[in-house]
Short mmCIF file of C-alpha atoms in Angstrom, two decimals:
data_model
loop_
_atom_site.label_atom_id
_atom_site.label_comp_id
_atom_site.label_asym_id
_atom_site.label_seq_id
_atom_site.Cartn_x
_atom_site.Cartn_y
_atom_site.Cartn_z
CA MET A 29 20.42 51.17 34.58
CA SER A 30 17.26 49.02 34.06
CA GLU A 31 15.46 47.70 37.02
CA VAL A 32 16.07 44.14 37.89
CA ARG A 33 12.64 42.28 37.62
CA LYS A 34 11.94 39.58 40.17
CA ASP A 35 9.16 36.94 40.83
CA SER A 36 6.96 36.69 43.90
CA LYS A 37 9.77 34.74 45.53
CA GLY A 38 12.27 37.45 45.06
CA ARG A 39 14.11 35.54 42.24
CA LYS A 40 15.60 37.38 39.35
CA LEU A 41 13.76 36.98 36.01
CA MET A 42 15.79 36.59 32.85
CA THR A 43 15.09 38.43 29.59
CA GLY A 44 11.74 37.35 28.17
CA GLU A 45 10.47 35.98 31.55
CA SER A 46 7.74 37.50 33.45
CA GLN A 47 5.09 36.48 36.06
CA ASP A 48 1.41 37.07 35.71
CA LYS A 49 -0.85 38.28 38.70
CA ASP A 50 -2.18 34.77 39.15
CA GLY A 51 1.32 33.52 39.67
CA ARG A 52 1.86 31.73 36.34
CA TYR A 53 5.18 32.32 34.66
CA ARG A 54 5.51 33.45 30.98
CA TYR A 55 8.30 33.31 28.44
CA LYS A 56 8.27 35.55 25.31
CA TYR A 57 10.45 34.82 22.33
CA CYS A 58 10.47 35.11 18.47
CA ASP A 59 10.39 31.88 16.37
CA SER A 60 12.47 31.26 13.19
CA PHE A 61 10.03 33.29 11.20
CA GLY A 62 10.12 36.34 13.51
CA ASN A 63 6.67 35.61 14.95
CA ARG A 64 6.24 36.44 18.68
CA LYS A 65 5.40 33.48 20.73
CA SER A 66 4.77 32.67 24.42
CA VAL A 67 5.03 29.68 26.63
CA TYR A 68 3.68 29.31 30.18
CA SER A 69 4.25 27.34 33.38
CA TRP A 70 3.19 27.46 36.93
CA ARG A 71 6.91 26.68 38.03
CA LEU A 72 9.96 28.79 37.16
CA THR A 73 12.51 26.20 37.87
CA GLU A 74 12.49 22.27 38.04
CA SER A 75 12.87 22.31 41.74
CA ASP A 76 9.76 24.29 42.40
CA ALA A 77 6.78 22.47 43.80
CA TYR A 78 3.65 22.03 41.76
CA PRO A 79 0.82 24.45 42.87
CA LYS A 80 -2.05 22.61 44.35
CA GLY A 81 -4.78 21.87 41.70
CA LYS A 82 -2.76 22.76 38.73
CA ARG A 83 -1.77 20.50 35.80
CA LYS A 84 1.58 19.02 36.11
CA ASP A 85 4.04 20.45 33.47
CA ILE A 86 7.73 21.03 33.05
CA SER A 87 9.07 24.28 34.39
CA LEU A 88 9.47 27.60 32.32
CA ARG A 89 13.19 27.35 32.22
CA GLU A 90 12.95 23.76 30.97
CA LYS A 91 10.77 24.94 28.20
CA GLU A 92 13.27 27.83 27.49
CA LYS A 93 16.11 25.46 27.06
CA ASN A 94 14.05 23.31 24.58
CA ILE A 95 13.10 26.38 22.60
CA GLN A 96 16.67 27.63 22.36
CA LYS A 97 17.82 24.11 21.34
CA GLU A 98 15.21 24.06 18.60
CA LEU A 99 16.13 27.50 17.37
CA ASN A 100 19.77 26.66 17.35
CA ASP A 101 19.03 23.45 15.46
CA ASP A 102 16.75 25.40 13.15
CA ILE A 103 13.88 23.27 14.38
CA ILE A 104 10.71 25.39 14.18
CA PRO A 105 9.12 25.42 17.70
CA ASP A 106 5.58 23.93 17.99
CA GLY A 107 6.00 22.25 14.74
CA GLY A 108 4.78 25.22 13.04
CA ASN A 109 1.49 24.51 14.73
CA MET A 110 0.73 22.02 11.96
CA THR A 111 -1.64 19.24 12.59
CA VAL A 112 -1.36 15.65 11.40
CA LEU A 113 -4.06 16.10 8.69
CA GLU A 114 -2.45 19.29 7.48
CA LEU A 115 0.91 17.43 7.26
CA VAL A 116 -0.38 14.55 5.37
CA GLU A 117 -2.27 16.76 2.96
CA LYS A 118 0.83 18.80 2.27
CA TYR A 119 2.73 15.62 1.73
CA ILE A 120 0.13 14.23 -0.78
CA ASN A 121 -0.26 17.66 -2.58
CA GLN A 122 3.42 17.45 -3.55
CA LYS A 123 2.94 14.13 -5.36
CA ARG A 124 2.62 14.46 -9.18
CA GLY A 125 2.09 11.87 -11.84
CA VAL A 126 0.68 9.29 -9.47
CA LYS A 127 -1.38 6.37 -10.82
CA HIS A 128 -5.11 6.45 -10.13
CA ASN A 129 -4.93 3.47 -7.68
CA THR A 130 -2.33 5.40 -5.71
CA GLN A 131 -4.44 8.54 -5.76
CA ALA A 132 -7.45 6.51 -4.50
CA ASN A 133 -5.36 5.21 -1.60
CA TYR A 134 -4.33 8.78 -0.79
CA ASN A 135 -8.03 9.86 -0.70
CA PHE A 136 -8.78 6.79 1.54
CA VAL A 137 -6.01 7.86 4.04
CA ILE A 138 -7.13 11.49 4.03
CA ASN A 139 -10.77 10.41 4.82
CA VAL A 140 -9.71 8.21 7.68
CA ILE A 141 -7.48 10.85 9.24
CA LYS A 142 -10.24 13.46 8.89
CA LYS A 143 -12.50 11.37 11.02
CA GLU A 144 -9.84 10.75 13.76
CA PRO A 145 -9.06 12.92 16.74
CA PHE A 146 -5.38 12.10 16.02
CA GLY A 147 -5.67 14.04 12.87
CA ALA A 148 -6.19 17.35 14.79
CA LYS A 149 -3.11 16.66 16.97
CA ARG A 150 -0.15 18.91 16.57
CA ILE A 151 2.63 17.17 14.92
CA ASP A 152 5.34 18.15 17.45
CA LYS A 153 3.10 16.71 20.14
CA VAL A 154 2.90 13.23 18.59
CA LYS A 155 5.16 10.76 20.42
CA LEU A 156 6.01 7.17 19.53
CA SER A 157 3.59 5.81 21.96
CA ASP A 158 0.82 8.05 20.51
CA ALA A 159 1.52 6.75 17.01
CA ARG A 160 1.36 3.10 18.24
CA GLU A 161 -1.85 3.69 20.29
CA TRP A 162 -3.53 5.36 17.15
CA LEU A 163 -2.80 2.25 14.87
CA ILE A 164 -3.95 0.04 17.69
CA LYS A 165 -7.20 1.98 17.99
CA LEU A 166 -7.74 1.71 14.23
CA GLN A 167 -7.60 -2.12 14.41
CA ASP A 168 -9.77 -2.15 17.46
CA ASP A 169 -12.34 -0.05 15.48
CA GLY A 170 -12.37 -2.86 12.90
CA ARG A 171 -9.76 -1.59 10.38
CA GLY A 172 -7.92 -4.66 8.76
CA TYR A 173 -4.16 -5.07 8.74
CA SER A 174 -3.85 -4.17 5.07
CA SER A 175 -5.63 -0.87 5.59
CA ILE A 176 -3.60 0.16 8.57
CA HIS A 177 -0.47 -0.83 6.54
CA SER A 178 -1.63 1.60 3.72
CA ILE A 179 -2.49 4.41 6.17
CA ARG A 180 0.93 4.06 7.82
CA GLY A 181 2.54 3.89 4.38
CA VAL A 182 1.38 7.49 3.80
CA VAL A 183 1.65 8.88 7.34
CA ARG A 184 5.27 7.73 7.93
CA PRO A 185 6.86 9.50 4.93
CA ALA A 186 4.76 12.58 5.68
CA PHE A 187 6.47 12.80 9.16
CA GLN A 188 9.76 12.14 7.57
CA MET A 189 9.05 15.19 5.32
CA ALA A 190 8.39 17.19 8.57
CA MET A 191 11.79 16.11 9.96
CA ASP A 192 13.54 17.14 6.74
CA ASP A 193 11.69 20.50 7.04
CA ASP A 194 13.00 20.92 10.61
CA LEU A 195 9.57 20.97 12.04
CA ILE A 196 10.14 17.93 14.34
CA ARG A 197 13.25 15.99 15.74
CA LYS A 198 12.03 12.46 15.42
CA ASN A 199 9.61 10.35 13.24
CA PRO A 200 7.18 8.81 15.62
CA PHE A 201 6.18 6.19 13.05
CA GLU A 202 9.47 4.60 12.73
CA PHE A 203 8.75 1.14 14.07
CA GLN A 204 7.85 -2.31 12.68
CA LEU A 205 4.11 -2.32 12.17
CA ALA A 206 3.87 -6.04 13.01
CA THR A 207 5.13 -5.34 16.51
CA VAL A 208 2.08 -3.04 17.12
CA VAL A 209 -0.93 -4.56 15.38
CA VAL A 210 -1.98 -8.18 14.52
CA ASN A 211 -1.55 -9.22 10.96
CA ASP A 212 -5.02 -10.59 10.34
CA SER A 213 -4.92 -10.33 6.52
CA VAL A 214 -5.80 -13.46 4.64
CA THR A 215 -2.81 -14.80 2.75
CA ARG A 216 -3.64 -15.71 -0.90
CA GLU A 217 -2.01 -19.04 -1.21
CA ALA A 218 -1.12 -20.89 -4.37
CA ILE A 219 -3.24 -23.89 -5.12
CA THR A 220 -1.91 -27.33 -5.86
CA ARG A 221 -1.25 -28.72 -9.44
CA LYS A 222 -4.16 -31.24 -8.72
CA GLN A 223 -6.53 -28.35 -7.82
CA GLU A 224 -5.36 -26.31 -10.82
CA ARG A 225 -6.07 -29.32 -13.23
CA GLU A 226 -9.46 -29.97 -11.62
CA TYR A 227 -10.39 -26.26 -11.72
CA LEU A 228 -9.56 -25.90 -15.44
CA ARG A 229 -11.26 -29.17 -16.18
CA PHE A 230 -14.35 -28.02 -14.68
CA ILE A 231 -14.34 -24.74 -16.60
CA LYS A 232 -13.60 -26.39 -19.74
CA GLU A 233 -16.57 -28.85 -19.53
CA ASP A 234 -19.06 -26.30 -18.13
CA LYS A 235 -21.50 -25.07 -20.90
CA HIS A 236 -21.56 -21.53 -19.50
CA PHE A 237 -18.17 -20.97 -18.17
CA CYS A 238 -16.24 -22.69 -20.97
CA LYS A 239 -16.03 -19.40 -22.83
CA TYR A 240 -13.53 -18.17 -20.08
CA TYR A 241 -11.35 -21.23 -20.23
CA ASP A 242 -8.71 -19.86 -22.62
CA GLY A 243 -8.30 -16.60 -20.66
CA ILE A 244 -8.16 -18.37 -17.22
CA TYR A 245 -5.65 -20.97 -18.62
CA ILE A 246 -3.40 -18.08 -19.85
CA LEU A 247 -3.44 -16.56 -16.29
CA PHE A 248 -2.36 -19.78 -14.76
CA LYS A 249 0.41 -20.36 -17.38
CA THR A 250 1.91 -16.96 -17.62
CA GLY A 251 1.81 -15.25 -14.32
CA LEU A 252 0.49 -12.02 -15.73
CA ARG A 253 -1.13 -9.48 -13.43
CA VAL A 254 -4.85 -9.28 -14.13
CA SER A 255 -4.57 -5.59 -15.14
CA GLU A 256 -1.70 -6.57 -17.61
CA PHE A 257 -3.86 -9.32 -18.90
CA CYS A 258 -6.85 -7.06 -19.49
CA GLY A 259 -4.60 -4.55 -21.25
CA LEU A 260 -3.34 -6.93 -24.01
CA THR A 261 -4.21 -6.16 -27.45
CA LYS A 262 -3.61 -8.19 -30.67
CA GLU A 263 -0.36 -6.52 -31.36
CA ASP A 264 1.12 -7.56 -27.86
CA ILE A 265 0.83 -11.25 -28.84
CA GLU A 266 4.03 -11.96 -30.86
CA PHE A 267 3.28 -15.45 -32.19
CA ASP A 268 6.37 -15.53 -34.37
CA LYS A 269 8.70 -14.80 -31.42
CA GLU A 270 6.65 -17.08 -28.96
CA ARG A 271 6.16 -14.18 -26.39
CA ILE A 272 3.82 -11.69 -24.93
CA LYS A 273 4.86 -8.05 -24.88
CA VAL A 274 3.96 -6.49 -21.47
CA ASP A 275 4.48 -2.81 -21.43
CA HIS A 276 1.14 -1.43 -19.94
CA GLN A 277 -1.91 -2.29 -17.96
CA LEU A 278 -5.53 -1.41 -18.26
CA GLN A 279 -7.42 0.20 -15.31
CA ARG A 280 -10.86 1.56 -14.86
CA LYS A 281 -11.49 4.40 -12.25
CA ARG A 282 -14.50 4.64 -10.03
CA ASP A 283 -16.04 7.17 -12.36
CA MET A 284 -15.91 4.42 -15.04
CA GLU A 285 -12.98 6.23 -16.94
CA TYR A 286 -10.58 3.83 -18.65
CA VAL A 287 -6.94 4.55 -18.45
CA ILE A 288 -3.71 2.87 -19.71
CA GLU A 289 -0.85 3.04 -17.37
CA THR A 290 2.69 1.62 -17.02
CA PRO A 291 3.07 -1.69 -15.29
CA LYS A 292 3.08 -1.75 -11.46
CA THR A 293 6.80 -1.88 -11.03
CA GLU A 294 9.80 -0.55 -12.90
CA LYS A 295 10.51 -4.20 -13.84
CA GLY A 296 7.13 -4.64 -15.09
CA VAL A 297 7.99 -3.87 -18.83
CA ARG A 298 9.06 -7.22 -20.05
CA TYR A 299 8.51 -10.14 -22.55
CA VAL A 300 6.69 -13.11 -21.14
CA PRO A 301 7.40 -16.43 -22.98
CA MET A 302 4.43 -18.45 -24.02
CA ASN A 303 4.34 -22.20 -24.64
CA GLU A 304 2.31 -23.84 -27.52
CA ASP A 305 -0.74 -24.22 -25.40
CA VAL A 306 -0.81 -20.70 -24.35
CA SER A 307 -0.30 -19.66 -27.97
CA GLU A 308 -3.22 -21.90 -28.99
CA CYS A 309 -5.45 -20.14 -26.35
CA PHE A 310 -4.47 -16.74 -27.71
CA LYS A 311 -5.27 -17.79 -31.39
CA ARG A 312 -8.78 -19.02 -30.38
CA ILE A 313 -9.42 -15.87 -28.36
CA ILE A 314 -8.52 -13.62 -31.36
CA VAL A 315 -10.63 -15.82 -33.78
CA ASN A 316 -13.70 -15.81 -31.42
CA ARG A 317 -13.14 -12.13 -30.25
CA LYS A 318 -16.29 -9.84 -30.63
CA LYS A 319 -16.34 -7.57 -33.66
CA PRO A 320 -17.78 -4.20 -32.32
CA LYS A 321 -19.26 -1.69 -34.49
CA ILE A 322 -16.82 0.83 -33.08
CA GLU A 323 -13.52 -0.46 -31.99
CA PRO A 324 -12.91 0.92 -28.52
CA MET A 325 -9.60 2.95 -28.23
CA ILE A 326 -8.10 3.71 -24.76
CA ASP A 327 -5.09 6.21 -24.79
CA GLY A 328 -4.29 5.49 -28.29
CA ARG A 329 -4.47 1.66 -28.00
CA ALA A 330 -7.03 -0.49 -29.64
CA GLY A 331 -7.59 -4.25 -30.35
CA PHE A 332 -8.18 -5.32 -26.77
CA LEU A 333 -8.64 -9.09 -26.67
CA PHE A 334 -11.59 -9.28 -24.20
CA LEU A 335 -14.60 -6.99 -24.59
CA ASP A 336 -17.68 -6.79 -22.31
CA LYS A 337 -21.33 -6.74 -23.32
CA ASN A 338 -21.03 -2.94 -24.02
CA ASP A 339 -18.05 -3.47 -26.36
CA MET A 340 -15.62 -1.95 -23.88
CA PRO A 341 -12.48 -3.76 -22.66
CA MET A 342 -12.97 -6.10 -19.71
CA VAL A 343 -11.20 -4.97 -16.57
CA ALA A 344 -10.03 -6.87 -13.39
CA LEU A 345 -13.41 -6.71 -11.94
CA HIS A 346 -15.06 -8.79 -14.64
CA TRP A 347 -12.53 -11.58 -14.20
CA GLU A 348 -12.75 -11.49 -10.43
CA LYS A 349 -16.58 -11.98 -10.73
CA TYR A 350 -16.07 -14.93 -13.19
CA PHE A 351 -13.74 -16.62 -10.86
CA GLN A 352 -16.14 -16.16 -7.94
CA HIS A 353 -19.02 -17.58 -9.86
CA ILE A 354 -17.12 -20.62 -11.07
CA ARG A 355 -15.98 -21.48 -7.64
CA GLU A 356 -19.57 -21.07 -6.27
CA LYS A 357 -20.97 -23.39 -8.89
CA TYR A 358 -18.12 -25.89 -8.43
CA ASN A 359 -18.57 -26.00 -4.71
CA SER A 360 -22.45 -26.48 -5.10
CA ILE A 361 -21.73 -29.70 -7.11
CA TYR A 362 -18.77 -31.36 -5.42
CA LYS A 363 -18.17 -32.40 -1.83
CA VAL A 364 -14.45 -31.71 -1.97
CA GLN A 365 -14.56 -27.80 -2.00
CA MET A 366 -12.48 -25.61 -4.14
CA PRO A 367 -10.60 -22.93 -2.21
CA VAL A 368 -10.87 -19.20 -3.09
CA ILE A 369 -9.26 -18.63 -6.44
CA THR A 370 -8.69 -15.19 -7.94
CA PRO A 371 -6.66 -13.87 -10.81
CA HIS A 372 -3.85 -13.12 -8.27
CA VAL A 373 -3.97 -16.65 -7.01
CA CYS A 374 -3.35 -17.75 -10.58
CA ARG A 375 -0.33 -15.62 -10.70
CA HIS A 376 0.95 -16.84 -7.36
CA THR A 377 0.31 -20.54 -8.32
CA PHE A 378 2.35 -19.89 -11.59
CA CYS A 379 5.24 -18.40 -9.58
CA SER A 380 5.17 -21.28 -7.04
CA ASN A 381 5.07 -23.93 -9.85
CA MET A 382 8.12 -22.40 -11.51
CA ALA A 383 9.96 -22.32 -8.22
CA LYS A 384 9.08 -25.98 -7.54
CA SER A 385 10.33 -26.86 -11.09
CA GLY A 386 13.66 -25.34 -10.17
CA MET A 387 13.62 -22.15 -12.26
CA ASN A 388 16.45 -19.70 -11.57
CA PRO A 389 15.16 -17.00 -9.16
CA LYS A 390 16.53 -14.21 -11.33
CA THR A 391 14.72 -15.67 -14.31
CA LEU A 392 11.50 -16.01 -12.41
CA GLN A 393 11.85 -12.43 -11.19
CA TYR A 394 12.06 -11.20 -14.80
CA ILE A 395 9.03 -13.20 -15.87
CA MET A 396 6.99 -12.00 -12.92
CA GLY A 397 8.03 -8.45 -13.30
CA HIS A 398 9.08 -8.15 -9.67
CA SER A 399 11.11 -5.07 -8.89
CA ASP A 400 12.59 -6.81 -5.80
CA ILE A 401 14.28 -10.21 -5.89
CA GLY A 402 13.08 -10.61 -2.28
CA VAL A 403 9.48 -10.70 -3.48
CA THR A 404 10.36 -13.61 -5.75
CA LEU A 405 12.39 -15.41 -3.14
CA ASN A 406 9.51 -15.29 -0.77
CA THR A 407 7.74 -17.68 -3.12
CA TYR A 408 10.29 -20.25 -2.34
CA THR A 409 9.48 -20.06 1.30
CA HIS A 410 6.10 -21.28 0.52
CA LEU A 411 7.28 -24.72 -0.63
CA GLN A 412 6.12 -27.58 1.60
CA PHE A 413 7.83 -30.62 2.94
CA ASP A 414 6.86 -32.80 -0.09
CA ASP A 415 8.79 -30.31 -2.18
CA ALA A 416 11.80 -30.38 -0.09
CA LYS A 417 11.69 -34.22 -0.06
CA GLU A 418 11.49 -34.32 -3.90
CA GLU A 419 14.33 -31.90 -4.26
CA MET A 420 16.41 -33.93 -1.76
CA LYS A 421 15.85 -37.12 -3.82
CA LYS A 422 16.94 -35.26 -7.00
CA VAL A 423 20.22 -34.04 -5.22
CA CYS A 424 20.99 -37.43 -3.80
CA ASN A 425 20.47 -39.20 -6.94
CA GLU A 426 22.75 -37.08 -9.08
#
């Protein structure tokens, strides 16, 4: 018969339990992979007093219960000793066929986590309060709301993967971001119809910027994303059917590589109607288009409508700079300042104008290429009192 082992207080020690010479208790066990592990505590049971000068911790038998519960639930104890950084890297490495903008965002998140002590934290030790505190710290360190939103957008599904793999019990990032950090991002508001008319008038009459008038007019009157706009070729403008075929977008990577990608959302492939004014703009653009010695071809597509000084297709950055310079010149001349206008503001203005005109939300969703009707409906919440007043008059007069 085996000898009954006891601790220094004469209490019987269970299988796997032992007490070291310094008085600390140890529990040995095998994890789900058959690896031998040990946990320690200065107390055997919960009722034991904390030894003077020792760090407070749960008792050994409380730890044993947690370990057994995890083993019974097939939860891997200690989260497999995986760190936050290792988890996020594993999650990202399983992604295939991502667009280059998405990959750039992944790289950004990895670089942030690498610099943070939080990245070295073991995933099973991350609690809800830890996750909240980390995001708050990022904002205190100067990170903007949109950046924090992007970081959490990668970390949260990574922790969900850890749950699915039985490494942890709960996802510590399952909370509303707005309840933790302040949304200090600048909302890109639509401009008024009067501002739009004045802005276009100024461009049309300016000797230098008038060459961009047709392109900017199209952005205001079609709601195209700027990357979709830059990707347009002569074949995409179907004059006979009065529509624009949108089935791709043009992007340029940081290493200056040009790529053709599918539209931003699954609903992005669509036909956008064009009125007579837009059609005339496209006709002028095609007539005045540069005739390069060598026609640039990107992923099998050629005939891009807008070429830069190097005879390569213009990209979003070109147009964003044009918009910036136009506004700077306008505001240097007129006392009534023009607000910040970007290609995306053109898109948002178009959407708002269509909503104000009473266009059916589902029709507007199709034209905008929104994957979620909620994105379209949010435009209707931007309408002001004057819009509501005008709508009320229409209803009452019917």
